[in-house]
Each structure stands twice: as C-alpha cells, then as structure tokens.
Amino acid sequence: DINVNAMVERLVATLELSPVRRKGVTLQALVDPLVPTSLWGDKSRLARALLNLLVNAMKFTTAGHVSIRTTCVSRMSADTVSVRFDVMDTGCGMSDREREECILPYVHCHERRGGGLGLGLTIVSKAVAAMGSKLSVNSIVGSGTHFSFDLLLKTHGPSDPLDQAASHQSTATTSLVKGRRRCSALSQKSHSLMTERTSALPSSDSEGTSADLMHEQRAEDECNHIITHPPHSLQRQLNSLSRLRGSDSGKNVMLVDDVELIREGASEVLSLMGHTVLHSADDGDTALEILKQSCDNIDVVFMDIQLLSVDGDITTFNYREWEREYRKHKPPLAIYACTGSVTTSDVRRYASCGFNGVVSKPVTPDAYAAILSGDPHKIAAVTIPMNSR
C-alpha cells in the first residue's frame, strides 16, 4: 500500500539535505489531508516519477521555490479515488518547442541554464503512462514550469480470496516474464563480453526491450534507495566531509553514471573534499571518447556498470584495449566499478575488463576518500580488489 502524503514529505525531506539543493530556493510539500493514508498502486513508479520531476525542477530553479502538491480530486467509486500530483517551480521555464520535446531522451536545450534535459522527464512520462495517466506540462519562459498528472488509486487491495489469487497469479506471471527477459539480456551481455577477449569487440546494442528493461529496473533501484535512505544519515555524511579533506586532496576525477542526481551529488561531495570532477558522462560512448582524449589529466575514474547505451564494463574493456596500444609506456588509469551487484561471477567479469576494484553503491564519502588517498590499505578496506585476475 501507499501513504501518498508520507511519500511526498519523505522525498522533500531527503532532497532538502541533498547536495543538489540550491541555496535560496525553497523546497516545499503541500499535501492534502483528504488524500487517504492507505492506497493501492505502483509505489516504485510513482516515487520514480515524483523524484525525477523534483530533481528536474531543482536543476533549473535558481531563486524562488520548488513545490510538490497532492490533491484528492474526487472519489470515483466506493473503492477508487482520484489523486492529482503537481510539481511547480519558479525557474527559467521552457519555450513551446522545449515543452513539446522535453519527454524525448537526450534532448539538449541551448536556451536553458544547465544544458540538456537528460533522461529524467522521459522516465517520468513512461512511468506515468504505465500507471494509466498522462503527464501534462505548462510553462512560461522566465516564470517557471508546472508538471501534473492524475492517478486513479484503489482505497484497498483485493479482498475476495479469488481476487487475491488472481492478483497474485498475475503479479507472479508478470514478474516471471520480466525476470526471464532481464536474465536473458544479462546472460547475452556476459557471454559476449567474455568471448570478446579473444576477438574483436562488437558494438553494444543500445536499443530494444532488454536495454529498456535494464534501465527501467536501474532507475527503480536508484529511486528506492533515495526514498528509503534516512535523511539524518545524509546529513551526518555531509557533516563529515571537512574531516575527509586532507593532504591527499586535489585529485582530478571523472564520474560516469546515467542518473543525474547521483552525478550532481557526487560532484558536490568531491568538491567539498577538495577534489575536482574534471569530466562526467552519462553513457559509455561519451565516456570512452573523453577517456581517450583526457586520460593523461585524470587521476581516478568512478564508472557505473549499468548505463543506457554501452555498459560501464564494456566501456572499460574498450578503453583498456586502446590504452594497451596507445599508452604502452604510461601507468594505466585507475578505474573503479561502482555497482550494487558484486557476486563472484560479476567480480570475475569486472576483473577481465580491467577495473582496479569494485566499490558498492551508494558510494559513501569515506569510500571516495579512501580510494582517492592512493593508500592500498585504505583502498582495500572499501573495495573488492581485482587481484583474482
């Protein structure tokens, strides 16, 4: 079940303490007490949609406020209620063309401060559509933007035993199908990667159902972590950054992650620790080009594994092949895999790709500090080493 108002307040409380929050911008939750405290719906998709809308609003608002509002529109029947969700900001706004294109992936806007709109709004649009609704956008250049959508939510779950059985069977069947498709995609990637060590590495297919499913699951996992991560833990970690700023500060870092919130938060944390995020990328193709052009100026790379186009392990493999040919007499670049999957088979695969180590996500300030210190003992304490290769 979903406590809609509690979810909204939790998201706001977490983002209040997030490094991506801008000074001078008020972040507020306006919840309707008429919204029932227990509703049934897709909690993960709803949280993902609201989180991405809030982060997008925060990115383009430098003064004023970012607000999220819930409204109990009406009771459609004895067991169904219509709830409206609004995310409003006083940011730079969008032109008519930008408003039409904002739900397309990788749309870059030259008029808006901050550049591209990224994947966030595409994820929102798909999530809202999957819940049976449609995302509406109203915006005025220079005044702000207003996103909204209505959801029909049940006030209780299946009560009749036959309904419960049907619901469980449907859920199990859907999960099995998705699980098989995800496993098939992962199996194909793993098999091709291990055989490519002795043959030419083919280009990764960035389109299709498998990639969509993997990215959707990734976004859901990241969102679930953010909404369940205690805000006081975030504050405690941020308060400790001054302690982590030492004589080993001043490193040049590259971040590769397809979740914008993670990149911006990590950049802020590393900056407060005295390091510089020299480059960042949200997909493997871009990351590889940057690595080839700027590897001599980078000290450490933190590489996410699951990316939208070419995954991080294949990107690192390709870079190591290039490095062996064009940087033969220079020390190899330090690249660490950042992932929530650290099984034995995963570690073997990461080792074969050329990673220096694996660090579990979410990467904490202590882990960043240990790796950037260059001290082997500190690094070993926060990573899984690749000495098995």
mmCIF file of N, CA, C and O in Angstrom, residues 106 119 182-193 196 201-207 210-216 218 254 256-258 281-289 291 301-320 335-339 341 346 349-350 353-355:
data_model
loop_
_atom_site.group_PDB
_atom_site.id
_atom_site.type_symbol
_atom_site.label_atom_id
_atom_site.label_comp_id
_atom_site.label_asym_id
_atom_site.label_seq_id
_atom_site.Cartn_x
_atom_site.Cartn_y
_atom_site.Cartn_z
ATOM 1 N N TYR A 106 17.548 12.507 -24.188
ATOM 2 C CA TYR A 106 18.744 13.221 -24.631
ATOM 3 C C TYR A 106 18.456 14.472 -25.435
ATOM 4 O O TYR A 106 19.168 14.817 -26.362
ATOM 5 N N LEU A 119 17.530 12.211 -19.101
ATOM 6 C CA LEU A 119 16.582 11.123 -19.202
ATOM 7 C C LEU A 119 15.412 11.262 -18.249
ATOM 8 O O LEU A 119 14.422 10.567 -18.351
ATOM 9 N N ARG A 182 15.107 -10.098 -18.386
ATOM 10 C CA ARG A 182 16.289 -9.453 -17.813
ATOM 11 C C ARG A 182 17.458 -10.434 -17.759
ATOM 12 O O ARG A 182 18.591 -10.104 -18.093
ATOM 13 N N CYS A 183 17.172 -11.676 -17.298
ATOM 14 C CA CYS A 183 18.233 -12.679 -17.205
ATOM 15 C C CYS A 183 18.801 -12.980 -18.578
ATOM 16 O O CYS A 183 20.001 -13.164 -18.745
ATOM 17 N N SER A 184 17.911 -13.045 -19.587
ATOM 18 C CA SER A 184 18.371 -13.309 -20.947
ATOM 19 C C SER A 184 19.290 -12.208 -21.431
ATOM 20 O O SER A 184 20.339 -12.462 -22.012
ATOM 21 N N ALA A 185 18.904 -10.955 -21.165
ATOM 22 C CA ALA A 185 19.731 -9.814 -21.587
ATOM 23 C C ALA A 185 21.086 -9.848 -20.898
ATOM 24 O O ALA A 185 22.126 -9.650 -21.525
ATOM 25 N N LEU A 186 21.092 -10.100 -19.581
ATOM 26 C CA LEU A 186 22.346 -10.129 -18.829
ATOM 27 C C LEU A 186 23.226 -11.284 -19.280
ATOM 28 O O LEU A 186 24.443 -11.162 -19.388
ATOM 29 N N SER A 187 22.601 -12.448 -19.546
ATOM 30 C CA SER A 187 23.357 -13.605 -19.982
ATOM 31 C C SER A 187 24.035 -13.339 -21.309
ATOM 32 O O SER A 187 25.195 -13.677 -21.519
ATOM 33 N N GLN A 188 23.285 -12.710 -22.248
ATOM 34 C CA GLN A 188 23.867 -12.396 -23.544
ATOM 35 C C GLN A 188 25.033 -11.428 -23.409
ATOM 36 O O GLN A 188 26.066 -11.587 -24.054
ATOM 37 N N LYS A 189 24.877 -10.399 -22.556
ATOM 38 C CA LYS A 189 25.950 -9.425 -22.369
ATOM 39 C C LYS A 189 27.195 -10.105 -21.789
ATOM 40 O O LYS A 189 28.318 -9.882 -22.218
ATOM 41 N N SER A 190 26.995 -10.940 -20.761
ATOM 42 C CA SER A 190 28.113 -11.594 -20.088
ATOM 43 C C SER A 190 28.838 -12.526 -21.039
ATOM 44 O O SER A 190 30.065 -12.550 -21.107
ATOM 45 N N HIS A 191 28.062 -13.317 -21.819
ATOM 46 C CA HIS A 191 28.667 -14.265 -22.743
ATOM 47 C C HIS A 191 29.486 -13.544 -23.805
ATOM 48 O O HIS A 191 30.634 -13.911 -24.086
ATOM 49 N N SER A 192 28.918 -12.502 -24.400
ATOM 50 C CA SER A 192 29.628 -11.782 -25.452
ATOM 51 C C SER A 192 30.874 -11.114 -24.930
ATOM 52 O O SER A 192 31.907 -11.083 -25.586
ATOM 53 N N LEU A 193 30.808 -10.600 -23.700
ATOM 54 C CA LEU A 193 31.947 -9.890 -23.125
ATOM 55 C C LEU A 193 33.122 -10.826 -22.902
ATOM 56 O O LEU A 193 34.264 -10.506 -23.210
ATOM 57 N N GLU A 196 34.751 -11.881 -26.160
ATOM 58 C CA GLU A 196 35.373 -10.777 -26.890
ATOM 59 C C GLU A 196 36.821 -10.547 -26.492
ATOM 60 O O GLU A 196 37.537 -9.774 -27.109
ATOM 61 N N LEU A 201 35.713 -6.722 -30.470
ATOM 62 C CA LEU A 201 34.565 -6.404 -29.615
ATOM 63 C C LEU A 201 33.489 -5.721 -30.439
ATOM 64 O O LEU A 201 33.696 -4.642 -30.966
ATOM 65 N N PRO A 202 32.307 -6.335 -30.571
ATOM 66 C CA PRO A 202 31.240 -5.694 -31.357
ATOM 67 C C PRO A 202 30.634 -4.532 -30.615
ATOM 68 O O PRO A 202 30.715 -4.448 -29.399
ATOM 69 N N SER A 203 30.001 -3.648 -31.359
ATOM 70 C CA SER A 203 29.346 -2.509 -30.726
ATOM 71 C C SER A 203 28.141 -2.977 -29.949
ATOM 72 O O SER A 203 27.439 -3.898 -30.352
ATOM 73 N N SER A 204 27.865 -2.299 -28.801
ATOM 74 C CA SER A 204 26.736 -2.677 -27.952
ATOM 75 C C SER A 204 25.438 -2.136 -28.520
ATOM 76 O O SER A 204 25.364 -1.022 -29.000
ATOM 77 N N ASP A 205 24.377 -2.944 -28.466
ATOM 78 C CA ASP A 205 23.057 -2.533 -28.933
ATOM 79 C C ASP A 205 22.375 -1.737 -27.840
ATOM 80 O O ASP A 205 22.054 -2.256 -26.793
ATOM 81 N N SER A 206 22.174 -0.443 -28.107
ATOM 82 C CA SER A 206 21.591 0.437 -27.090
ATOM 83 C C SER A 206 20.090 0.521 -27.181
ATOM 84 O O SER A 206 19.464 1.263 -26.445
ATOM 85 N N GLU A 207 19.486 -0.206 -28.134
ATOM 86 C CA GLU A 207 18.049 -0.127 -28.295
ATOM 87 C C GLU A 207 17.428 -1.479 -28.000
ATOM 88 O O GLU A 207 18.103 -2.484 -27.850
ATOM 89 N N SER A 210 15.448 -5.344 -24.065
ATOM 90 C CA SER A 210 16.361 -5.701 -22.981
ATOM 91 C C SER A 210 16.978 -4.473 -22.346
ATOM 92 O O SER A 210 17.023 -4.349 -21.122
ATOM 93 N N ALA A 211 17.461 -3.549 -23.174
ATOM 94 C CA ALA A 211 18.073 -2.332 -22.643
ATOM 95 C C ALA A 211 17.055 -1.501 -21.886
ATOM 96 O O ALA A 211 17.354 -0.939 -20.827
ATOM 97 N N ASP A 212 15.837 -1.404 -22.413
ATOM 98 C CA ASP A 212 14.792 -0.634 -21.739
ATOM 99 C C ASP A 212 14.476 -1.225 -20.375
ATOM 100 O O ASP A 212 14.329 -0.506 -19.387
ATOM 101 N N LEU A 213 14.362 -2.559 -20.313
ATOM 102 C CA LEU A 213 14.049 -3.208 -19.045
ATOM 103 C C LEU A 213 15.153 -2.996 -18.024
ATOM 104 O O LEU A 213 14.905 -2.724 -16.855
ATOM 105 N N MET A 214 16.415 -3.129 -18.463
ATOM 106 C CA MET A 214 17.531 -2.978 -17.544
ATOM 107 C C MET A 214 17.597 -1.551 -17.012
ATOM 108 O O MET A 214 17.823 -1.327 -15.828
ATOM 109 N N HIS A 215 17.392 -0.570 -17.906
ATOM 110 C CA HIS A 215 17.455 0.814 -17.452
ATOM 111 C C HIS A 215 16.279 1.150 -16.549
ATOM 112 O O HIS A 215 16.428 1.872 -15.563
ATOM 113 N N GLU A 216 15.088 0.594 -16.852
ATOM 114 C CA GLU A 216 13.923 0.843 -16.010
ATOM 115 C C GLU A 216 14.148 0.268 -14.613
ATOM 116 O O GLU A 216 13.846 0.906 -13.607
ATOM 117 N N ARG A 218 17.057 -0.266 -13.235
ATOM 118 C CA ARG A 218 18.113 0.529 -12.613
ATOM 119 C C ARG A 218 17.530 1.800 -11.999
ATOM 120 O O ARG A 218 17.839 2.169 -10.868
ATOM 121 N N MET A 254 36.863 11.617 -12.765
ATOM 122 C CA MET A 254 35.829 11.506 -13.794
ATOM 123 C C MET A 254 34.714 10.633 -13.244
ATOM 124 O O MET A 254 34.965 9.559 -12.684
ATOM 125 N N VAL A 256 31.129 8.613 -14.176
ATOM 126 C CA VAL A 256 30.292 8.085 -15.239
ATOM 127 C C VAL A 256 29.081 7.417 -14.592
ATOM 128 O O VAL A 256 29.213 6.387 -13.925
ATOM 129 N N ASP A 257 27.911 8.015 -14.762
ATOM 130 C CA ASP A 257 26.670 7.481 -14.192
ATOM 131 C C ASP A 257 25.501 8.069 -14.959
ATOM 132 O O ASP A 257 25.506 9.258 -15.282
ATOM 133 N N ASP A 258 24.497 7.244 -15.257
ATOM 134 C CA ASP A 258 23.376 7.748 -16.049
ATOM 135 C C ASP A 258 22.277 8.377 -15.210
ATOM 136 O O ASP A 258 21.272 8.833 -15.758
ATOM 137 N N ALA A 281 30.061 11.845 -17.484
ATOM 138 C CA ALA A 281 29.337 11.322 -18.652
ATOM 139 C C ALA A 281 28.193 10.452 -18.169
ATOM 140 O O ALA A 281 28.236 9.901 -17.068
ATOM 141 N N ASP A 282 27.159 10.347 -19.016
ATOM 142 C CA ASP A 282 26.007 9.535 -18.640
ATOM 143 C C ASP A 282 25.829 8.316 -19.528
ATOM 144 O O ASP A 282 24.860 7.573 -19.385
ATOM 145 N N ASP A 283 26.764 8.084 -20.467
ATOM 146 C CA ASP A 283 26.684 6.892 -21.303
ATOM 147 C C ASP A 283 28.085 6.440 -21.684
ATOM 148 O O ASP A 283 29.054 7.205 -21.620
ATOM 149 N N GLY A 284 28.203 5.185 -22.082
ATOM 150 C CA GLY A 284 29.500 4.593 -22.348
ATOM 151 C C GLY A 284 30.229 5.175 -23.539
ATOM 152 O O GLY A 284 31.458 5.334 -23.516
ATOM 153 N N ASP A 285 29.503 5.494 -24.598
ATOM 154 C CA ASP A 285 30.155 6.041 -25.796
ATOM 155 C C ASP A 285 30.836 7.375 -25.495
ATOM 156 O O ASP A 285 31.992 7.596 -25.882
ATOM 157 N N THR A 286 30.119 8.254 -24.796
ATOM 158 C CA THR A 286 30.690 9.551 -24.440
ATOM 159 C C THR A 286 31.876 9.373 -23.508
ATOM 160 O O THR A 286 32.913 10.036 -23.649
ATOM 161 N N ALA A 287 31.725 8.479 -22.530
ATOM 162 C CA ALA A 287 32.804 8.241 -21.569
ATOM 163 C C ALA A 287 34.073 7.765 -22.257
ATOM 164 O O ALA A 287 35.182 8.214 -21.929
ATOM 165 N N LEU A 288 33.939 6.863 -23.222
ATOM 166 C CA LEU A 288 35.114 6.337 -23.921
ATOM 167 C C LEU A 288 35.849 7.432 -24.685
ATOM 168 O O LEU A 288 37.093 7.497 -24.666
ATOM 169 N N GLU A 289 35.107 8.298 -25.351
ATOM 170 C CA GLU A 289 35.736 9.388 -26.097
ATOM 171 C C GLU A 289 36.488 10.328 -25.150
ATOM 172 O O GLU A 289 37.595 10.782 -25.450
ATOM 173 N N LEU A 291 37.712 9.580 -22.192
ATOM 174 C CA LEU A 291 38.874 8.864 -21.664
ATOM 175 C C LEU A 291 40.036 8.878 -22.653
ATOM 176 O O LEU A 291 41.194 9.092 -22.271
ATOM 177 N N VAL A 301 38.825 7.262 -12.135
ATOM 178 C CA VAL A 301 37.507 7.206 -12.770
ATOM 179 C C VAL A 301 36.593 6.334 -11.919
ATOM 180 O O VAL A 301 36.964 5.221 -11.526
ATOM 181 N N PHE A 302 35.390 6.845 -11.629
ATOM 182 C CA PHE A 302 34.356 6.051 -10.964
ATOM 183 C C PHE A 302 33.315 5.725 -12.025
ATOM 184 O O PHE A 302 32.582 6.605 -12.487
ATOM 185 N N MET A 303 33.267 4.444 -12.415
ATOM 186 C CA MET A 303 32.475 4.001 -13.560
ATOM 187 C C MET A 303 31.277 3.169 -13.122
ATOM 188 O O MET A 303 31.435 2.082 -12.567
ATOM 189 N N ASP A 304 30.084 3.688 -13.369
ATOM 190 C CA ASP A 304 28.874 2.903 -13.128
ATOM 191 C C ASP A 304 28.830 1.752 -14.136
ATOM 192 O O ASP A 304 29.353 1.874 -15.247
ATOM 193 N N ILE A 305 28.211 0.648 -13.749
ATOM 194 C CA ILE A 305 28.172 -0.508 -14.638
ATOM 195 C C ILE A 305 27.001 -0.445 -15.610
ATOM 196 O O ILE A 305 27.170 -0.550 -16.821
ATOM 197 N N GLN A 306 25.807 -0.244 -15.102
ATOM 198 C CA GLN A 306 24.625 -0.254 -15.964
ATOM 199 C C GLN A 306 24.338 1.146 -16.493
ATOM 200 O O GLN A 306 23.828 1.999 -15.780
ATOM 201 N N LEU A 307 24.670 1.340 -17.770
ATOM 202 C CA LEU A 307 24.435 2.608 -18.436
ATOM 203 C C LEU A 307 23.410 2.403 -19.540
ATOM 204 O O LEU A 307 23.113 1.269 -19.923
ATOM 205 N N LEU A 308 22.868 3.499 -20.052
ATOM 206 C CA LEU A 308 21.779 3.386 -21.016
ATOM 207 C C LEU A 308 22.242 2.801 -22.341
ATOM 208 O O LEU A 308 21.580 1.962 -22.927
ATOM 209 N N SER A 309 23.406 3.216 -22.821
ATOM 210 C CA SER A 309 23.873 2.708 -24.106
ATOM 211 C C SER A 309 24.876 1.580 -23.858
ATOM 212 O O SER A 309 24.499 0.473 -23.522
ATOM 213 N N VAL A 310 26.151 1.863 -24.008
ATOM 214 C CA VAL A 310 27.188 0.862 -23.755
ATOM 215 C C VAL A 310 27.456 0.804 -22.257
ATOM 216 O O VAL A 310 27.709 1.825 -21.623
ATOM 217 N N ASP A 311 27.396 -0.383 -21.670
ATOM 218 C CA ASP A 311 27.585 -0.521 -20.229
ATOM 219 C C ASP A 311 29.010 -0.197 -19.812
ATOM 220 O O ASP A 311 29.955 -0.217 -20.617
ATOM 221 N N GLY A 312 29.172 0.078 -18.505
ATOM 222 C CA GLY A 312 30.460 0.501 -17.982
ATOM 223 C C GLY A 312 31.553 -0.545 -18.101
ATOM 224 O O GLY A 312 32.726 -0.207 -18.291
ATOM 225 N N ASP A 313 31.189 -1.846 -17.971
ATOM 226 C CA ASP A 313 32.217 -2.881 -18.079
ATOM 227 C C ASP A 313 32.755 -2.969 -19.506
ATOM 228 O O ASP A 313 33.973 -3.087 -19.714
ATOM 229 N N ILE A 314 31.873 -2.867 -20.491
ATOM 230 C CA ILE A 314 32.319 -2.912 -21.889
ATOM 231 C C ILE A 314 33.101 -1.648 -22.241
ATOM 232 O O ILE A 314 34.098 -1.692 -22.969
ATOM 233 N N THR A 315 32.658 -0.508 -21.698
ATOM 234 C CA THR A 315 33.386 0.752 -21.923
ATOM 235 C C THR A 315 34.806 0.649 -21.389
ATOM 236 O O THR A 315 35.773 1.051 -22.059
ATOM 237 N N THR A 316 34.961 0.107 -20.196
ATOM 238 C CA THR A 316 36.294 -0.047 -19.591
ATOM 239 C C THR A 316 37.136 -1.031 -20.381
ATOM 240 O O THR A 316 38.338 -0.814 -20.601
ATOM 241 N N PHE A 317 36.530 -2.130 -20.826
ATOM 242 C CA PHE A 317 37.242 -3.099 -21.665
ATOM 243 C C PHE A 317 37.784 -2.432 -22.916
ATOM 244 O O PHE A 317 38.950 -2.605 -23.297
ATOM 245 N N ASN A 318 36.921 -1.656 -23.591
ATOM 246 C CA ASN A 318 37.346 -0.968 -24.820
ATOM 247 C C ASN A 318 38.471 0.021 -24.548
ATOM 248 O O ASN A 318 39.408 0.153 -25.342
ATOM 249 N N TYR A 319 38.364 0.729 -23.418
ATOM 250 C CA TYR A 319 39.411 1.690 -23.100
ATOM 251 C C TYR A 319 40.731 0.980 -22.832
ATOM 252 O O TYR A 319 41.799 1.438 -23.270
ATOM 253 N N ARG A 320 40.714 -0.126 -22.079
ATOM 254 C CA ARG A 320 41.956 -0.854 -21.781
ATOM 255 C C ARG A 320 42.617 -1.348 -23.061
ATOM 256 O O ARG A 320 43.856 -1.345 -23.167
ATOM 257 N N ILE A 335 40.579 2.892 -12.638
ATOM 258 C CA ILE A 335 39.142 2.882 -12.911
ATOM 259 C C ILE A 335 38.458 1.927 -11.936
ATOM 260 O O ILE A 335 38.828 0.751 -11.852
ATOM 261 N N TYR A 336 37.479 2.441 -11.223
ATOM 262 C CA TYR A 336 36.756 1.631 -10.238
ATOM 263 C C TYR A 336 35.306 1.449 -10.669
ATOM 264 O O TYR A 336 34.635 2.409 -11.042
ATOM 265 N N ALA A 337 34.851 0.207 -10.604
ATOM 266 C CA ALA A 337 33.466 -0.110 -10.935
ATOM 267 C C ALA A 337 32.575 0.233 -9.747
ATOM 268 O O ALA A 337 32.876 -0.136 -8.609
ATOM 269 N N CYS A 338 31.490 0.934 -10.011
ATOM 270 C CA CYS A 338 30.515 1.288 -8.972
ATOM 271 C C CYS A 338 29.215 0.562 -9.284
ATOM 272 O O CYS A 338 28.591 0.827 -10.311
ATOM 273 N N THR A 339 28.822 -0.342 -8.410
ATOM 274 C CA THR A 339 27.662 -1.166 -8.701
ATOM 275 C C THR A 339 27.059 -1.749 -7.439
ATOM 276 O O THR A 339 27.734 -1.848 -6.408
ATOM 277 N N SER A 341 25.774 -4.789 -7.663
ATOM 278 C CA SER A 341 25.905 -6.225 -7.907
ATOM 279 C C SER A 341 27.355 -6.640 -7.791
ATOM 280 O O SER A 341 28.194 -6.274 -8.616
ATOM 281 N N ASP A 346 30.300 -11.666 -11.106
ATOM 282 C CA ASP A 346 30.421 -10.265 -11.513
ATOM 283 C C ASP A 346 31.848 -9.780 -11.330
ATOM 284 O O ASP A 346 32.409 -9.109 -12.198
ATOM 285 N N ARG A 349 34.107 -10.964 -14.000
ATOM 286 C CA ARG A 349 33.897 -10.244 -15.250
ATOM 287 C C ARG A 349 34.519 -8.856 -15.192
ATOM 288 O O ARG A 349 35.155 -8.401 -16.145
ATOM 289 N N TYR A 350 34.346 -8.162 -14.057
ATOM 290 C CA TYR A 350 34.922 -6.831 -13.917
ATOM 291 C C TYR A 350 36.446 -6.888 -13.991
ATOM 292 O O TYR A 350 37.088 -6.012 -14.555
ATOM 293 N N CYS A 353 37.682 -7.131 -17.457
ATOM 294 C CA CYS A 353 37.514 -5.881 -18.205
ATOM 295 C C CYS A 353 38.613 -4.868 -17.893
ATOM 296 O O CYS A 353 38.788 -3.906 -18.647
ATOM 297 N N GLY A 354 39.315 -5.050 -16.787
ATOM 298 C CA GLY A 354 40.417 -4.154 -16.464
ATOM 299 C C GLY A 354 40.158 -3.155 -15.365
ATOM 300 O O GLY A 354 40.891 -2.161 -15.231
ATOM 301 N N PHE A 355 39.123 -3.379 -14.538
ATOM 302 C CA PHE A 355 38.894 -2.480 -13.404
ATOM 303 C C PHE A 355 39.968 -2.685 -12.337
ATOM 304 O O PHE A 355 40.485 -3.777 -12.164
#
